[in-house]
Coordinates of N, CA, C and O and ligand atoms in Angstrom, one line a residue:
M1 N 94.2 125.8 110.0 CA 93.9 126.8 108.9 C 95.1 126.9 108.0 O 95.3 127.8 107.3
N2 N 96.0 125.9 108.1 CA 97.2 125.9 107.2 C 97.4 124.5 106.7 O 98.4 123.8 107.0
P3 N 96.5 124.0 105.8 CA 96.5 122.7 105.3 C 97.7 122.4 104.5 O 98.3 123.3 103.8
A4 N 98.2 121.2 104.5 CA 99.3 120.7 103.6 C 98.9 120.8 102.2 O 97.7 120.8 101.9
P5 N 99.8 121.0 101.3 CA 99.5 121.1 99.8 C 98.6 120.0 99.4 O 97.8 120.1 98.5
D6 N 98.8 118.8 99.9 CA 98.1 117.6 99.4 C 96.8 117.3 100.3 O 96.3 116.2 100.3
H7 N 96.5 118.3 101.1 CA 95.3 118.1 102.0 C 94.1 117.8 101.3 O 93.7 118.4 100.3
L8 N 93.4 116.8 101.7 CA 92.1 116.4 101.2 C 91.1 116.4 102.3 O 91.4 116.0 103.4
S9 N 89.9 116.8 102.0 CA 88.8 116.5 103.0 C 88.5 115.1 103.0 O 88.8 114.3 102.0
C10 N 87.8 114.6 104.0 CA 87.4 113.2 104.1 C 86.6 112.8 102.9 O 86.8 111.7 102.3
A11 N 85.6 113.6 102.5 CA 84.8 113.3 101.3 C 85.6 113.1 100.1 O 85.4 112.2 99.3
E12 N 86.6 114.1 99.9 CA 87.4 114.0 98.7 C 88.3 112.7 98.7 O 88.5 112.0 97.7
F13 N 88.8 112.5 99.9 CA 89.7 111.3 100.0 C 88.9 110.0 99.8 O 89.4 109.2 99.0
Q14 N 87.7 109.9 100.4 CA 87.0 108.7 100.2 C 86.5 108.5 98.8 O 86.4 107.4 98.3
A15 N 86.2 109.6 98.1 CA 85.8 109.5 96.7 C 86.9 109.0 95.8 O 86.7 108.3 94.8
R16 N 88.2 109.2 96.3 CA 89.3 108.7 95.5 C 89.8 107.4 95.9 O 90.7 106.8 95.2
L17 N 89.3 106.9 97.0 CA 89.9 105.7 97.7 C 89.8 104.5 96.8 O 90.8 103.8 96.6
A18 N 88.6 104.2 96.2 CA 88.5 103.1 95.4 C 89.4 103.1 94.2 O 90.0 102.1 93.8
E19 N 89.6 104.3 93.6 CA 90.4 104.5 92.4 C 91.9 104.2 92.8 O 92.6 103.5 92.1
M20 N 92.3 104.7 94.0 CA 93.6 104.5 94.5 C 93.9 103.0 94.8 O 95.0 102.5 94.4
I21 N 92.9 102.3 95.4 CA 93.1 100.9 95.6 C 93.2 100.1 94.3 O 94.0 99.3 94.1
G22 N 92.3 100.5 93.3 CA 92.3 99.9 92.0 C 93.6 100.1 91.3 O 94.0 99.2 90.5
S23 N 94.3 101.2 91.5 CA 95.5 101.4 90.8 C 96.7 100.8 91.5 O 97.9 100.9 91.1
G24 N 96.4 100.1 92.6 CA 97.5 99.4 93.3 C 98.3 100.2 94.3 O 99.3 99.8 94.8
A25 N 97.8 101.5 94.6 CA 98.5 102.3 95.5 C 98.5 101.8 96.9 O 97.5 101.0 97.3
N26 N 99.5 102.0 97.7 CA 99.5 101.6 99.1 C 98.7 102.7 99.9 O 99.2 103.6 100.5
V27 N 97.4 102.4 99.9 CA 96.5 103.4 100.5 C 96.7 103.6 102.0 O 96.6 104.7 102.5
A28 N 97.1 102.5 102.7 CA 97.3 102.5 104.1 C 98.5 103.5 104.5 O 98.5 103.9 105.6
A29 N 99.3 103.8 103.5 CA 100.5 104.7 103.8 C 100.1 106.1 103.4 O 101.0 107.0 103.6
H30 N 98.9 106.4 102.9 CA 98.6 107.7 102.6 C 98.5 108.6 103.8 O 98.0 108.2 104.8
P31 N 99.1 109.9 103.7 CA 99.1 110.8 104.8 C 97.7 111.0 105.4 O 97.6 111.1 106.7
H32 N 96.7 111.0 104.6 CA 95.3 111.2 105.2 C 94.9 110.1 106.1 O 94.4 110.3 107.2
I33 N 95.2 108.9 105.6 CA 94.9 107.7 106.4 C 95.6 107.7 107.8 O 95.1 107.4 108.8
Q34 N 96.9 108.1 107.6 CA 97.8 108.2 108.8 C 97.2 109.1 109.9 O 97.3 108.9 111.1
Q35 N 96.5 110.2 109.4 CA 96.1 111.3 110.3 C 94.6 111.2 110.7 O 94.1 111.8 111.6
C36 N 93.8 110.4 109.9 CA 92.4 110.5 110.0 C 91.8 109.1 110.5 O 91.8 108.2 109.7
E37 N 91.3 109.1 111.7 CA 90.7 107.9 112.2 C 89.5 107.5 111.4 O 89.2 106.3 111.2
L38 N 88.7 108.5 111.0 CA 87.5 108.2 110.3 C 87.7 107.5 109.0 O 87.1 106.5 108.7
C39 N 88.8 107.9 108.3 CA 89.1 107.3 107.0 C 89.8 106.0 107.2 O 89.7 105.1 106.3
R40 N 90.5 105.8 108.3 CA 91.1 104.5 108.6 C 89.9 103.5 108.7 O 90.0 102.3 108.2
A41 N 88.9 103.9 109.5 CA 87.7 103.0 109.7 C 87.0 102.7 108.3 O 86.6 101.6 108.0
F42 N 86.9 103.7 107.5 CA 86.3 103.6 106.2 C 87.1 102.6 105.3 O 86.6 101.7 104.6
L43 N 88.4 102.7 105.3 CA 89.3 101.8 104.6 C 89.2 100.4 105.1 O 89.1 99.4 104.3
A44 N 89.1 100.2 106.4 CA 88.9 98.9 107.0 C 87.6 98.3 106.5 O 87.6 97.1 106.2
D45 N 86.6 99.1 106.4 CA 85.3 98.6 105.9 C 85.4 98.1 104.4 O 85.0 97.1 104.0
L46 N 86.1 99.0 103.6 CA 86.3 98.6 102.2 C 87.1 97.3 102.1 O 86.8 96.5 101.3
E47 N 88.1 97.2 102.9 CA 88.9 96.0 102.8 C 88.1 94.7 103.2 O 88.3 93.7 102.7
A48 N 87.3 94.9 104.2 CA 86.4 93.8 104.7 C 85.5 93.4 103.5 O 85.3 92.2 103.2
I49 N 85.0 94.4 102.8 CA 84.1 94.1 101.7 C 84.9 93.4 100.5 O 84.4 92.4 100.0
A50 N 86.1 93.9 100.3 CA 86.9 93.4 99.2 C 87.3 91.9 99.6 O 87.3 91.0 98.7
Q51 N 87.6 91.7 100.8 CA 87.9 90.3 101.3 C 86.7 89.4 101.1 O 86.9 88.3 100.6
A52 N 85.6 89.9 101.5 CA 84.4 89.0 101.3 C 84.1 88.7 99.8 O 83.7 87.6 99.5
A53 N 84.4 89.7 99.0 CA 84.2 89.5 97.5 C 85.1 88.5 97.0 O 84.7 87.7 96.2
R54 N 86.4 88.5 97.5 CA 87.3 87.5 97.0 C 86.9 86.1 97.5 O 87.2 85.2 96.7
E55 N 86.3 86.0 98.6 CA 85.9 84.7 99.1 C 84.7 84.2 98.3 O 84.6 83.0 98.1
L56 N 83.8 85.1 97.9 CA 82.6 84.7 97.1 C 83.0 84.4 95.7 O 82.5 83.5 95.1
F57 N 84.0 85.2 95.1 CA 84.4 85.0 93.7 C 85.9 84.7 93.7 O 86.7 85.6 93.3
P58 N 86.3 83.6 94.1 CA 87.8 83.3 94.3 C 88.6 83.4 93.0 O 89.7 83.7 93.0
A59 N 88.0 83.1 91.9 CA 88.7 83.1 90.6 C 87.9 83.7 89.5 O 87.4 83.1 88.6
V60 N 87.8 85.0 89.5 CA 87.1 85.8 88.5 C 87.9 85.6 87.2 O 87.3 85.4 86.1
E61 N 89.2 85.6 87.2 CA 90.0 85.4 86.1 C 90.9 84.2 86.3 O 92.0 84.4 86.9
P62 N 90.5 83.1 85.9 CA 91.3 81.9 86.1 C 92.7 82.0 85.4 O 92.8 82.6 84.4
P63 N 93.7 81.5 86.1 CA 95.1 81.6 85.4 C 95.1 80.7 84.2 O 94.3 79.8 84.0
D64 N 96.1 81.1 83.3 CA 96.2 80.5 82.0 C 96.3 79.0 82.1 O 95.7 78.2 81.3
D65 N 97.1 78.5 83.1 CA 97.4 77.1 83.1 C 96.1 76.3 83.5 O 96.0 75.1 83.2
L66 N 95.1 76.9 84.1 CA 93.9 76.2 84.4 C 93.2 75.8 83.1 O 92.8 74.7 82.9
W67 N 93.2 76.7 82.1 CA 92.6 76.4 80.8 C 93.4 75.4 80.1 O 92.9 74.5 79.4
E68 N 94.7 75.4 80.3 CA 95.6 74.4 79.6 C 95.3 73.0 80.2 O 95.2 72.0 79.5
N69 N 95.1 73.0 81.5 CA 94.8 71.7 82.2 C 93.4 71.2 81.7 O 93.3 70.0 81.5
I70 N 92.5 72.1 81.6 CA 91.1 71.7 81.1 C 91.3 71.1 79.7 O 90.7 70.1 79.3
E71 N 92.0 71.8 78.8 CA 92.2 71.4 77.4 C 92.9 70.1 77.4 O 92.5 69.2 76.6
T72 N 93.9 69.9 78.2 CA 94.6 68.6 78.2 C 93.7 67.5 78.7 O 93.7 66.4 78.1
A73 N 92.9 67.8 79.7 CA 91.9 66.8 80.2 C 90.9 66.4 79.1 O 90.6 65.2 78.9
I74 N 90.5 67.4 78.3 CA 89.5 67.1 77.2 C 90.2 66.3 76.1 O 89.6 65.3 75.6
K75 N 91.4 66.6 75.8 CA 92.1 65.9 74.7 C 92.4 64.4 75.1 O 92.3 63.5 74.3
K76 N 92.7 64.2 76.4 CA 92.9 62.9 76.9 C 91.6 62.0 76.8 O 91.7 60.8 76.8
G77 N 90.5 62.6 76.8 CA 89.3 61.9 76.9 C 89.0 61.5 78.4 O 89.6 62.0 79.3
K78 N 88.0 60.7 78.5 CA 87.5 60.4 79.9 C 88.3 59.4 80.7 O 88.7 58.5 80.2
Ligands
LIG101 ZN1 89.4 111.5 106.6

């Protein structure tokens, strides 16, 4: 009955989770994750999904040098 100032309910925390991950925050170090088994499991699920997505779409944004290599290959001809 005496929650910390940054106390979040699980629903509030989970609603912010994707945003926190997207902003590059170290979500695993968040006090809520440290204390809440439920949200640790939820994070593990999210990470499994993110990992699967990376495997399905390994290069959504190809690095610049990839395009340079393609351009060089085109200029060289066949
Ligand atoms: Zn929680």
